[in-house]
């Protein structure tokens, strides 16, 4: 198995947010590994505001984790 997540450390908050989005995407792929099924379901949730808000909440949770791992990008000095 390939290691795809060697660290939660990022140089900037923007990179941290991009990592949070990737974490959410990988979780979906692990939950539903069949790309054809994911593609078929996408139009259903793409117009569902509750599903989109829930997706945003998942990314926000991942971002909070990444931010904490990075000391909120503050110097410890």
Short mmCIF file of C-alpha atoms in Angstrom, two decimals:
data_model
loop_
_atom_site.label_atom_id
_atom_site.label_comp_id
_atom_site.label_asym_id
_atom_site.label_seq_id
_atom_site.Cartn_x
_atom_site.Cartn_y
_atom_site.Cartn_z
CA UNK A 1 0.00 0.00 0.00
CA UNK A 2 1.28 3.46 -0.94
CA UNK A 3 1.51 6.09 1.76
CA UNK A 4 -0.49 9.05 0.48
CA UNK A 5 -0.49 11.10 3.68
CA UNK A 6 3.02 11.35 5.08
CA UNK A 7 2.21 14.40 7.22
CA UNK A 8 -0.43 16.95 8.10
CA UNK A 9 2.20 19.70 8.08
CA UNK A 10 1.77 22.37 5.40
CA UNK A 11 3.60 25.61 4.72
CA UNK A 12 0.55 27.86 4.53
CA UNK A 13 -3.10 27.93 5.54
CA UNK A 14 -4.05 27.70 1.87
CA UNK A 15 -2.07 24.49 1.48
CA UNK A 16 -3.72 23.30 4.68
CA UNK A 17 -7.15 23.94 3.25
CA UNK A 18 -6.24 22.10 0.05
CA UNK A 19 -5.12 19.16 2.19
CA UNK A 20 -8.43 19.27 4.07
CA UNK A 21 -10.33 19.03 0.78
CA UNK A 22 -8.11 16.11 -0.27
CA UNK A 23 -8.81 14.34 3.02
CA UNK A 24 -12.54 14.66 2.38
CA UNK A 25 -12.19 13.38 -1.19
CA UNK A 26 -10.09 10.40 -0.14
CA UNK A 27 -12.64 9.53 2.53
CA UNK A 28 -15.38 9.44 -0.12
CA UNK A 29 -13.26 7.24 -2.39
CA UNK A 30 -12.55 4.87 0.50
CA UNK A 31 -16.23 4.78 1.47
CA UNK A 32 -17.41 4.25 -2.12
CA UNK A 33 -14.51 2.81 -4.11
CA UNK A 34 -16.56 2.34 -7.30
CA UNK A 35 -15.93 5.44 -9.46
CA UNK A 36 -18.92 4.61 -11.65
CA UNK A 37 -21.25 4.69 -8.64
CA UNK A 38 -19.73 7.97 -7.41
CA UNK A 39 -20.22 9.50 -10.86
CA UNK A 40 -23.83 8.33 -10.93
CA UNK A 41 -24.53 9.81 -7.48
CA UNK A 42 -22.82 13.16 -8.11
CA UNK A 43 -25.81 14.82 -9.89
CA UNK A 44 -28.03 13.84 -6.96
CA UNK A 45 -26.02 15.63 -4.29
CA UNK A 46 -24.73 18.40 -6.56
CA UNK A 47 -28.07 20.17 -6.28
CA UNK A 48 -28.86 19.19 -2.70
CA UNK A 49 -28.06 22.14 -0.43
CA UNK A 50 -28.07 19.97 2.71
CA UNK A 51 -25.53 17.58 1.14
CA UNK A 52 -23.34 20.48 0.02
CA UNK A 53 -23.44 22.06 3.47
CA UNK A 54 -22.56 18.69 5.02
CA UNK A 55 -19.60 18.39 2.64
CA UNK A 56 -18.44 21.83 3.67
CA UNK A 57 -18.69 20.83 7.33
CA UNK A 58 -16.51 17.77 6.70
CA UNK A 59 -13.85 19.91 5.02
CA UNK A 60 -14.04 22.41 7.91
CA UNK A 61 -13.46 19.60 10.41
CA UNK A 62 -10.47 18.35 8.44
CA UNK A 63 -9.14 21.92 8.15
CA UNK A 64 -9.38 22.37 11.92
CA UNK A 65 -7.32 19.19 12.37
CA UNK A 66 -4.69 20.31 9.85
CA UNK A 67 -4.56 23.79 11.40
CA UNK A 68 -4.01 22.34 14.86
CA UNK A 69 -1.26 20.06 13.52
CA UNK A 70 0.42 23.15 12.10
CA UNK A 71 0.13 25.19 15.27
CA UNK A 72 -2.31 27.39 13.41
CA UNK A 73 0.70 28.55 11.35
CA UNK A 74 1.99 30.61 14.28
CA UNK A 75 5.59 30.83 15.33
CA UNK A 76 6.24 29.37 18.74
CA UNK A 77 8.64 32.24 19.58
#
